[in-house]
Amino acid sequence: MDSDFGIPRELSVLQKHRSHYQPELPPCLQGTTVRVEFGDATTAADPSGASTISRSFPHTYGQPLAHFLKATAKVPEAQVITEHPAIRVGLVFCGRQSPGGHNVIWGLHDALKVHNHNSTLLGFLGGSEGLFAQKTLEITDEVLASYKNQGGYDLLGRTKDQIRTTEQVNAALAACNALKLDGLVIIGGVTSNTDAAQLAETFAEAKCPTKVVGVPVTLNGDLKNQFVETNVGFDTICKVNSQLISNVCTDALSAEKYYYFIRLMGRKASHVALECTLQSHPNMVILGEEVAASKLTLFDLTKQVCDAVQARAEQDKNHGVILIPEGLIESIPEVYALLQEIHSLHRQGVSVDNISSQLSPWASALFEFLPPFIKKQLLLHPESDDSAQLSQIETEKLLAHLVETEINKRLKEGTYKGKKFNAICHFFGYQARGSLPSKFDCDYAYVLGHVSYHILAAGLNGYMATLTNLKSPVTKWRCGAAPLTAMMTVKRWAHGPGATSIGKPAIHPATVDLNGKAYELLTQNATKFLMDDIYRNPGPLQFDGPGADAKPITLSVEDKDYMGRIQELQQYLEKVRAIVKPGCSQEVLKAALSAMASVTEILSVMSSPSSNGQSPF
Amino acid sequence: MDSDFGIPRELSVLQKHRSHYQPELPPCLQGTTVRVEFGDATTAADPSGASTISRSFPHTYGQPLAHFLKATAKVPEAQVITEHPAIRVGLVFCGRQSPGGHNVIWGLHDALKVHNHNSTLLGFLGGSEGLFAQKTLEITDEVLASYKNQGGYDLLGRTKDQIRTTEQVNAALAACNALKLDGLVIIGGVTSNTDAAQLAETFAEAKCPTKVVGVPVTLNGDLKNQFVETNVGFDTICKVNSQLISNVCTDALSAEKYYYFIRLMGRKASHVALECTLQSHPNMVILGEEVAASKLTLFDLTKQVCDAVQARAEQDKNHGVILIPEGLIESIPEVYALLQEIHSLHRQGVSVDNISSQLSPWASALFEFLPPFIKKQLLLHPESDDSAQLSQIETEKLLAHLVETEINKRLKEGTYKGKKFNAICHFFGYQARGSLPSKFDCDYAYVLGHVSYHILAAGLNGYMATLTNLKSPVTKWRCGAAPLTAMMTVKRWAHGPGATSIGKPAIHPATVDLNGKAYELLTQNATKFLMDDIYRNPGPLQFDGPGADAKPITLSVEDKDYMGRIQELQQYLEKVRAIVKPGCSQEVLKAALSAMASVTEILSVMSSPSSNGQSPF
């Protein structure tokens, strides 16, 4: 089987054309000399979790941010990396394939070779299992040729998304030692980057010289925090899905007799659903975050959709398109509680056939109410991250079924007077995941590959490669690295009055920010979307001509660039220091002292753990 | 509701760009003078049905072919249409939406206005129901602006695909009279064009001055015969589906643990499945035509797929992609027989709940063997053309279920030694149907719109607009018109020994030609596709750059251009006539007589009804 990997393959005309596309590099990474500026030591976004995190990660917590700058940049204390010895780097695909993953390999390979032609890049075959088994493929120009700017993870393959158990971590350590790796680059989402942080800590503890770098690649778009604006693959997935959603909208409007219920792959958070809604303007989207925040029940949701169907029927509209994130099912409070009971019985080793009889009376009542197909799906074993098997639970069918039942009831009662309700259900995910990556994802991934090299060249361990200011052109992207531990939070669960348990520090999936600008854009337009059928078709993913350079709307409307603003703040602090040098006037010193005392006080209050137990992100 | 139609709407960047695309016209349609050449009177492709057809269509059977040529073309007996009085034309979308439909309206509108600015084009709102109810929208440049080169049928909408019952035909006649239409253009597939032929005949009989023109627009690609090479929408649908299939192939190869079963919309015939297979190279396709020809049972099919899965597992390949046309279910002999019994019980008014108890013992045994979800779907009411509701029957799930059961059995027996078999099922159709049309479909539809005008200007009734030599550039396309009756065949059903019944003449869906070049291409590559994973990704539909001008592979490999060859033959006949003019030598006359006698004899034998009871197409 292994012999199949890396073999040149036949490409279609468009694939060939794409394989010749050369992504641009930001100015700071052009040429062979890069300056590294270290910022202040990092803290955790959640101050209340900081001590837990620092205890779990004594070697890798609190490291400074790193910024990569042009060699000519005038920054005090920046360090120019001049030595580039030949190094050996391993790379592994962890978790689900996202369009653009291959370009991280390409970028890393180019950066390695341009700095020292004797450096070696080894790809692990078959994902984490290849890492444990030390099965590698040396990445060369020949191997890369037919994989540049192409989708999938098929150059190396992937298996499980976990490097977590003691056996797994030890196997990884053994592999890195045996292969004499200077660096290990892990490509993946929240789970894989949490594992990367753990590996980095373990390696540091074990005095293993291999430095671990994480790269944010996940179609879910949920690896988002103050350092990471978006993920490789998210743009492509949303574009492909939006094309299909728009096609279905056009279809609905042409035939005027169907309601389409479309579930979107994207795990717990609703980023994909939100982005696709802003791109294609379907009639409705039910974000898991809204449902969780308002504690909407299955009954509430059904009523909400039925009311919409009824209102539209009153305007003679008997068609529509409704988006549902796959994570929705876990956001509905009573279903979540039921799933927790089922998963707990799984953990106790209760067989699937016996689970339903051992549910609490309340959970059992809900379970018995549900149609058979969904019962079977809810009983599936949970995933590695303890969530339900979201891709297998047909929430769209459940909702369509409940809505149909309720609409038929209203029809009998005479409150609904529209045409017969016809639902068609879809799940969009697998058919988008293997797409050719968009230009944005090609560029983003390729540059992240380069940044990964510079992280290793700077000798950093337990960092994630980051690019910020992404909504601007590539020439304005900021290249940096942030410690993985700075992205972690610690979850607390209330188990009844007064009793809480504390989870392990982890990088958790970011949920849709209900106070953010993207969500605001949705709420401003929701009524128009619902009633006016202002469907918009972004069209199929283009590589030339109009639309080829489009970026996610959710990325473009947010004022992100946290790293840029951190740098801006540091410039202010430098300026104050420069002005208030010994010898300055009493008045200047007095004004500075007074102003800084007040700033410090405000910020102290704002960042104390008690003021904000929640993660601000 | 009606007020929504034709309102300018907001377009995405790409939609706007596309709306400015101007399709080219073949040289013969450029300028305002077109020459019409009439060929010989047409016969029916199926000689044995000719008399039945001629009896059913006394006014419209046997009309000549028409070719549209440049005004300067030197063809004897061609007629230049010089008068272009203002005319009133109605247009109706019949049947399922296919990408490109809007461009037929645009082409027809442009042709009408360029020849006489006072001509009027009326679109019927809501398809055939709008025709019956005389609900129209006048097509203007303003109305068209945001619909040029856009997908869907939403400019006018559509409802049922039938104009067939006496009430419907009379309502159509009344509408055409009331609106004083000179022409009625019907946009649709095989069913709608059969209805168009019937309308033409009825109108001629009733001395209604409205001429009826059909336009071949159907995503199924099954309106194919000696005059029609492909249909508007087929190219787009196959490109969108192939993109998704390829994405799934890439996904399969990346994770190496899933078998994808993908069912494709396309009605009874397997044209979409064949084209998509040639574009994306999935591991397997099960064409309905092969199954019908070899009389493969459900058991045979299951075994065939299981053997493939097992052979792949022996090469350590535990993933794959299998395509299934939605019409497959009706091609399986025993399932077809079961469906016939169910539909017959439906016609007898037996309620759904009672059908299963009234099946014959043999059909009942098969029915009881099937899983519950498929039972429910088989019991659905048949469609207007008496076929099952193919889009609702999840054949892919049935097959996946049967294969899983068999593979698990082989696993126990030790004959299958691969990994656990995991199937994921998809149905691709609705998400492709509303796509922005490909450049080819935009061009094809726009030019067909122009041809429709010239058919009306030439005063022809009961014709279909045709373009041939489509695999060449637009400048080489041949424009013509063929009588709808010439595309008809008459079906015979054997009801036991000696007893046959004869159907009504109709344009029947063309099946995949198992002797054709496209199928040959498939059989030559089938083993490589199955075992070697030579997946190919044509990528998302492009409008600029490489791939934007691609045409269907099945179109490109066939030597079609029947109309061109008919013209070529006529040129030979003309040459013989010119050579053998009175006054020619005895030798020449003798040679001509002898040669032509032999040609005539051969052709007479070949076209006698007894030599070939089957339709040659």
PDB file of N, CA and C in Angstrom, chain B residues 183-235:
ATOM      1  N   GLY B 183     -46.568  32.003 -32.081  1.00  0.00           N
ATOM      2  CA  GLY B 183     -45.720  30.864 -31.767  1.00  0.00           C
ATOM      3  C   GLY B 183     -45.762  30.527 -30.287  1.00  0.00           C
ATOM      4  N   LEU B 184     -45.568  29.251 -29.979  1.00  0.00           N
ATOM      5  CA  LEU B 184     -45.455  28.799 -28.585  1.00  0.00           C
ATOM      6  C   LEU B 184     -44.190  27.958 -28.492  1.00  0.00           C
ATOM      7  N   VAL B 185     -43.268  28.407 -27.644  1.00  0.00           N
ATOM      8  CA  VAL B 185     -42.003  27.678 -27.491  1.00  0.00           C
ATOM      9  C   VAL B 185     -42.033  26.916 -26.178  1.00  0.00           C
ATOM     10  N   ILE B 186     -41.829  25.609 -26.252  1.00  0.00           N
ATOM     11  CA  ILE B 186     -41.889  24.747 -25.074  1.00  0.00           C
ATOM     12  C   ILE B 186     -40.488  24.255 -24.750  1.00  0.00           C
ATOM     13  N   ILE B 187     -40.062  24.568 -23.533  1.00  0.00           N
ATOM     14  CA  ILE B 187     -38.705  24.229 -23.110  1.00  0.00           C
ATOM     15  C   ILE B 187     -38.772  23.025 -22.196  1.00  0.00           C
ATOM     16  N   GLY B 188     -38.201  21.899 -22.590  1.00  0.00           N
ATOM     17  CA  GLY B 188     -38.281  20.726 -21.732  1.00  0.00           C
ATOM     18  C   GLY B 188     -37.603  19.504 -22.296  1.00  0.00           C
ATOM     19  N   GLY B 189     -37.886  18.363 -21.673  1.00  0.00           N
ATOM     20  CA  GLY B 189     -37.242  17.107 -22.042  1.00  0.00           C
ATOM     21  C   GLY B 189     -38.141  16.221 -22.880  1.00  0.00           C
ATOM     22  N   VAL B 190     -37.973  14.907 -22.773  1.00  0.00           N
ATOM     23  CA  VAL B 190     -38.711  13.987 -23.635  1.00  0.00           C
ATOM     24  C   VAL B 190     -40.225  14.109 -23.462  1.00  0.00           C
ATOM     25  N   THR B 191     -40.692  14.155 -22.225  1.00  0.00           N
ATOM     26  CA  THR B 191     -42.138  14.236 -21.980  1.00  0.00           C
ATOM     27  C   THR B 191     -42.704  15.519 -22.560  1.00  0.00           C
ATOM     28  N   SER B 192     -42.062  16.635 -22.263  1.00  0.00           N
ATOM     29  CA  SER B 192     -42.579  17.932 -22.703  1.00  0.00           C
ATOM     30  C   SER B 192     -42.544  18.058 -24.211  1.00  0.00           C
ATOM     31  N   ASN B 193     -41.547  17.468 -24.859  1.00  0.00           N
ATOM     32  CA  ASN B 193     -41.475  17.573 -26.307  1.00  0.00           C
ATOM     33  C   ASN B 193     -42.470  16.644 -26.999  1.00  0.00           C
ATOM     34  N   THR B 194     -42.795  15.539 -26.329  1.00  0.00           N
ATOM     35  CA  THR B 194     -43.881  14.691 -26.846  1.00  0.00           C
ATOM     36  C   THR B 194     -45.192  15.482 -26.769  1.00  0.00           C
ATOM     37  N   ASP B 195     -45.382  16.154 -25.639  1.00  0.00           N
ATOM     38  CA  ASP B 195     -46.577  16.991 -25.486  1.00  0.00           C
ATOM     39  C   ASP B 195     -46.588  18.117 -26.528  1.00  0.00           C
ATOM     40  N   ALA B 196     -45.400  18.674 -26.809  1.00  0.00           N
ATOM     41  CA  ALA B 196     -45.311  19.746 -27.808  1.00  0.00           C
ATOM     42  C   ALA B 196     -45.776  19.234 -29.172  1.00  0.00           C
ATOM     43  N   ALA B 197     -45.372  18.000 -29.505  1.00  0.00           N
ATOM     44  CA  ALA B 197     -45.777  17.410 -30.785  1.00  0.00           C
ATOM     45  C   ALA B 197     -47.295  17.261 -30.835  1.00  0.00           C
ATOM     46  N   GLN B 198     -47.875  16.830 -29.723  1.00  0.00           N
ATOM     47  CA  GLN B 198     -49.326  16.638 -29.665  1.00  0.00           C
ATOM     48  C   GLN B 198     -50.048  17.983 -29.815  1.00  0.00           C
ATOM     49  N   LEU B 199     -49.514  18.997 -29.132  1.00  0.00           N
ATOM     50  CA  LEU B 199     -50.100  20.342 -29.235  1.00  0.00           C
ATOM     51  C   LEU B 199     -50.054  20.830 -30.681  1.00  0.00           C
ATOM     52  N   ALA B 200     -48.893  20.636 -31.329  1.00  0.00           N
ATOM     53  CA  ALA B 200     -48.727  21.097 -32.718  1.00  0.00           C
ATOM     54  C   ALA B 200     -49.792  20.460 -33.600  1.00  0.00           C
ATOM     55  N   GLU B 201     -49.978  19.154 -33.405  1.00  0.00           N
ATOM     56  CA  GLU B 201     -50.965  18.426 -34.211  1.00  0.00           C
ATOM     57  C   GLU B 201     -52.383  18.950 -33.927  1.00  0.00           C
ATOM     58  N   THR B 202     -52.688  19.105 -32.646  1.00  0.00           N
ATOM     59  CA  THR B 202     -54.025  19.587 -32.264  1.00  0.00           C
ATOM     60  C   THR B 202     -54.273  20.992 -32.807  1.00  0.00           C
ATOM     61  N   PHE B 203     -53.264  21.862 -32.684  1.00  0.00           N
ATOM     62  CA  PHE B 203     -53.402  23.243 -33.178  1.00  0.00           C
ATOM     63  C   PHE B 203     -53.632  23.235 -34.695  1.00  0.00           C
ATOM     64  N   ALA B 204     -52.881  22.377 -35.426  1.00  0.00           N
ATOM     65  CA  ALA B 204     -53.025  22.318 -36.884  1.00  0.00           C
ATOM     66  C   ALA B 204     -54.428  21.845 -37.234  1.00  0.00           C
ATOM     67  N   GLU B 205     -54.859  20.824 -36.532  1.00  0.00           N
ATOM     68  CA  GLU B 205     -56.204  20.262 -36.735  1.00  0.00           C
ATOM     69  C   GLU B 205     -57.269  21.339 -36.477  1.00  0.00           C
ATOM     70  N   ALA B 206     -57.050  22.117 -35.400  1.00  0.00           N
ATOM     71  CA  ALA B 206     -58.036  23.129 -35.003  1.00  0.00           C
ATOM     72  C   ALA B 206     -57.844  24.434 -35.779  1.00  0.00           C
ATOM     73  N   LYS B 207     -56.939  24.415 -36.735  1.00  0.00           N
ATOM     74  CA  LYS B 207     -56.649  25.608 -37.523  1.00  0.00           C
ATOM     75  C   LYS B 207     -56.269  26.808 -36.648  1.00  0.00           C
ATOM     76  N   CYS B 208     -55.669  26.512 -35.541  1.00  0.00           N
ATOM     77  CA  CYS B 208     -55.122  27.574 -34.675  1.00  0.00           C
ATOM     78  C   CYS B 208     -53.821  28.033 -35.309  1.00  0.00           C
ATOM     79  N   PRO B 209     -53.609  29.332 -35.482  1.00  0.00           N
ATOM     80  CA  PRO B 209     -52.415  29.788 -36.198  1.00  0.00           C
ATOM     81  C   PRO B 209     -51.115  29.681 -35.391  1.00  0.00           C
ATOM     82  N   THR B 210     -51.202  29.324 -34.122  1.00  0.00           N
ATOM     83  CA  THR B 210     -49.990  29.260 -33.294  1.00  0.00           C
ATOM     84  C   THR B 210     -49.123  28.067 -33.696  1.00  0.00           C
ATOM     85  N   LYS B 211     -47.856  28.330 -34.018  1.00  0.00           N
ATOM     86  CA  LYS B 211     -46.920  27.258 -34.356  1.00  0.00           C
ATOM     87  C   LYS B 211     -46.190  26.832 -33.084  1.00  0.00           C
ATOM     88  N   VAL B 212     -45.992  25.532 -32.917  1.00  0.00           N
ATOM     89  CA  VAL B 212     -45.356  25.028 -31.695  1.00  0.00           C
ATOM     90  C   VAL B 212     -43.918  24.592 -31.987  1.00  0.00           C
ATOM     91  N   VAL B 213     -43.010  25.044 -31.145  1.00  0.00           N
ATOM     92  CA  VAL B 213     -41.589  24.705 -31.266  1.00  0.00           C
ATOM     93  C   VAL B 213     -41.108  24.114 -29.952  1.00  0.00           C
ATOM     94  N   GLY B 214     -40.369  23.021 -30.019  1.00  0.00           N
ATOM     95  CA  GLY B 214     -39.785  22.428 -28.815  1.00  0.00           C
ATOM     96  C   GLY B 214     -38.303  22.738 -28.731  1.00  0.00           C
ATOM     97  N   VAL B 215     -37.803  22.869 -27.494  1.00  0.00           N
ATOM     98  CA  VAL B 215     -36.364  23.096 -27.300  1.00  0.00           C
ATOM     99  C   VAL B 215     -35.847  22.037 -26.326  1.00  0.00           C
ATOM    100  N   PRO B 216     -34.774  21.315 -26.698  1.00  0.00           N
ATOM    101  CA  PRO B 216     -34.297  20.197 -25.867  1.00  0.00           C
ATOM    102  C   PRO B 216     -33.509  20.652 -24.645  1.00  0.00           C
ATOM    103  N   VAL B 217     -34.197  20.828 -23.534  1.00  0.00           N
ATOM    104  CA  VAL B 217     -33.554  21.280 -22.298  1.00  0.00           C
ATOM    105  C   VAL B 217     -33.864  20.267 -21.212  1.00  0.00           C
ATOM    106  N   THR B 218     -32.914  19.443 -20.854  1.00  0.00           N
ATOM    107  CA  THR B 218     -33.104  18.504 -19.752  1.00  0.00           C
ATOM    108  C   THR B 218     -31.763  18.021 -19.236  1.00  0.00           C
ATOM    109  N   LEU B 219     -31.606  18.097 -17.940  1.00  0.00           N
ATOM    110  CA  LEU B 219     -30.350  17.688 -17.329  1.00  0.00           C
ATOM    111  C   LEU B 219     -30.071  16.202 -17.527  1.00  0.00           C
ATOM    112  N   ASN B 220     -31.119  15.408 -17.795  1.00  0.00           N
ATOM    113  CA  ASN B 220     -30.941  13.957 -17.926  1.00  0.00           C
ATOM    114  C   ASN B 220     -30.102  13.570 -19.137  1.00  0.00           C
ATOM    115  N   GLY B 221     -30.057  14.442 -20.136  1.00  0.00           N
ATOM    116  CA  GLY B 221     -29.285  14.125 -21.335  1.00  0.00           C
ATOM    117  C   GLY B 221     -29.885  12.987 -22.139  1.00  0.00           C
ATOM    118  N   ASP B 222     -31.177  12.690 -21.913  1.00  0.00           N
ATOM    119  CA  ASP B 222     -31.771  11.518 -22.568  1.00  0.00           C
ATOM    120  C   ASP B 222     -32.647  11.878 -23.767  1.00  0.00           C
ATOM    121  N   LEU B 223     -32.673  13.156 -24.152  1.00  0.00           N
ATOM    122  CA  LEU B 223     -33.383  13.532 -25.367  1.00  0.00           C
ATOM    123  C   LEU B 223     -32.349  13.533 -26.493  1.00  0.00           C
ATOM    124  N   LYS B 224     -31.983  12.342 -26.888  1.00  0.00           N
ATOM    125  CA  LYS B 224     -30.881  12.175 -27.830  1.00  0.00           C
ATOM    126  C   LYS B 224     -31.382  11.331 -28.985  1.00  0.00           C
ATOM    127  N   ASN B 225     -31.140  11.753 -30.180  1.00  0.00           N
ATOM    128  CA  ASN B 225     -31.501  10.934 -31.330  1.00  0.00           C
ATOM    129  C   ASN B 225     -30.710  11.428 -32.534  1.00  0.00           C
ATOM    130  N   GLN B 226     -31.107  11.023 -33.737  1.00  0.00           N
ATOM    131  CA  GLN B 226     -30.311  11.366 -34.902  1.00  0.00           C
ATOM    132  C   GLN B 226     -30.194  12.875 -35.126  1.00  0.00           C
ATOM    133  N   PHE B 227     -31.122  13.644 -34.539  1.00  0.00           N
ATOM    134  CA  PHE B 227     -31.111  15.093 -34.770  1.00  0.00           C
ATOM    135  C   PHE B 227     -30.548  15.881 -33.579  1.00  0.00           C
ATOM    136  N   VAL B 228     -30.544  15.242 -32.425  1.00  0.00           N
ATOM    137  CA  VAL B 228     -30.198  15.955 -31.189  1.00  0.00           C
ATOM    138  C   VAL B 228     -28.990  15.293 -30.543  1.00  0.00           C
ATOM    139  N   GLU B 229     -27.906  16.045 -30.413  1.00  0.00           N
ATOM    140  CA  GLU B 229     -26.668  15.457 -29.891  1.00  0.00           C
ATOM    141  C   GLU B 229     -26.581  15.489 -28.373  1.00  0.00           C
ATOM    142  N   THR B 230     -27.089  16.544 -27.774  1.00  0.00           N
ATOM    143  CA  THR B 230     -27.090  16.634 -26.312  1.00  0.00           C
ATOM    144  C   THR B 230     -28.147  17.652 -25.906  1.00  0.00           C
ATOM    145  N   ASN B 231     -28.359  17.813 -24.607  1.00  0.00           N
ATOM    146  CA  ASN B 231     -29.417  18.695 -24.122  1.00  0.00           C
ATOM    147  C   ASN B 231     -28.862  19.821 -23.267  1.00  0.00           C
ATOM    148  N   VAL B 232     -29.559  20.928 -23.274  1.00  0.00           N
ATOM    149  CA  VAL B 232     -29.149  22.053 -22.431  1.00  0.00           C
ATOM    150  C   VAL B 232     -29.253  21.620 -20.966  1.00  0.00           C
ATOM    151  N   GLY B 233     -28.193  21.819 -20.211  1.00  0.00           N
ATOM    152  CA  GLY B 233     -28.199  21.489 -18.786  1.00  0.00           C
ATOM    153  C   GLY B 233     -27.348  20.281 -18.470  1.00  0.00           C
ATOM    154  N   PHE B 234     -27.237  19.371 -19.415  1.00  0.00           N
ATOM    155  CA  PHE B 234     -26.502  18.120 -19.176  1.00  0.00           C
ATOM    156  C   PHE B 234     -25.031  18.388 -18.854  1.00  0.00           C
ATOM    157  N   ASP B 235     -24.419  19.271 -19.611  1.00  0.00           N
ATOM    158  CA  ASP B 235     -22.997  19.578 -19.394  1.00  0.00           C
ATOM    159  C   ASP B 235     -22.769  20.121 -17.983  1.00  0.00           C
TER     160      ASP B 235
END
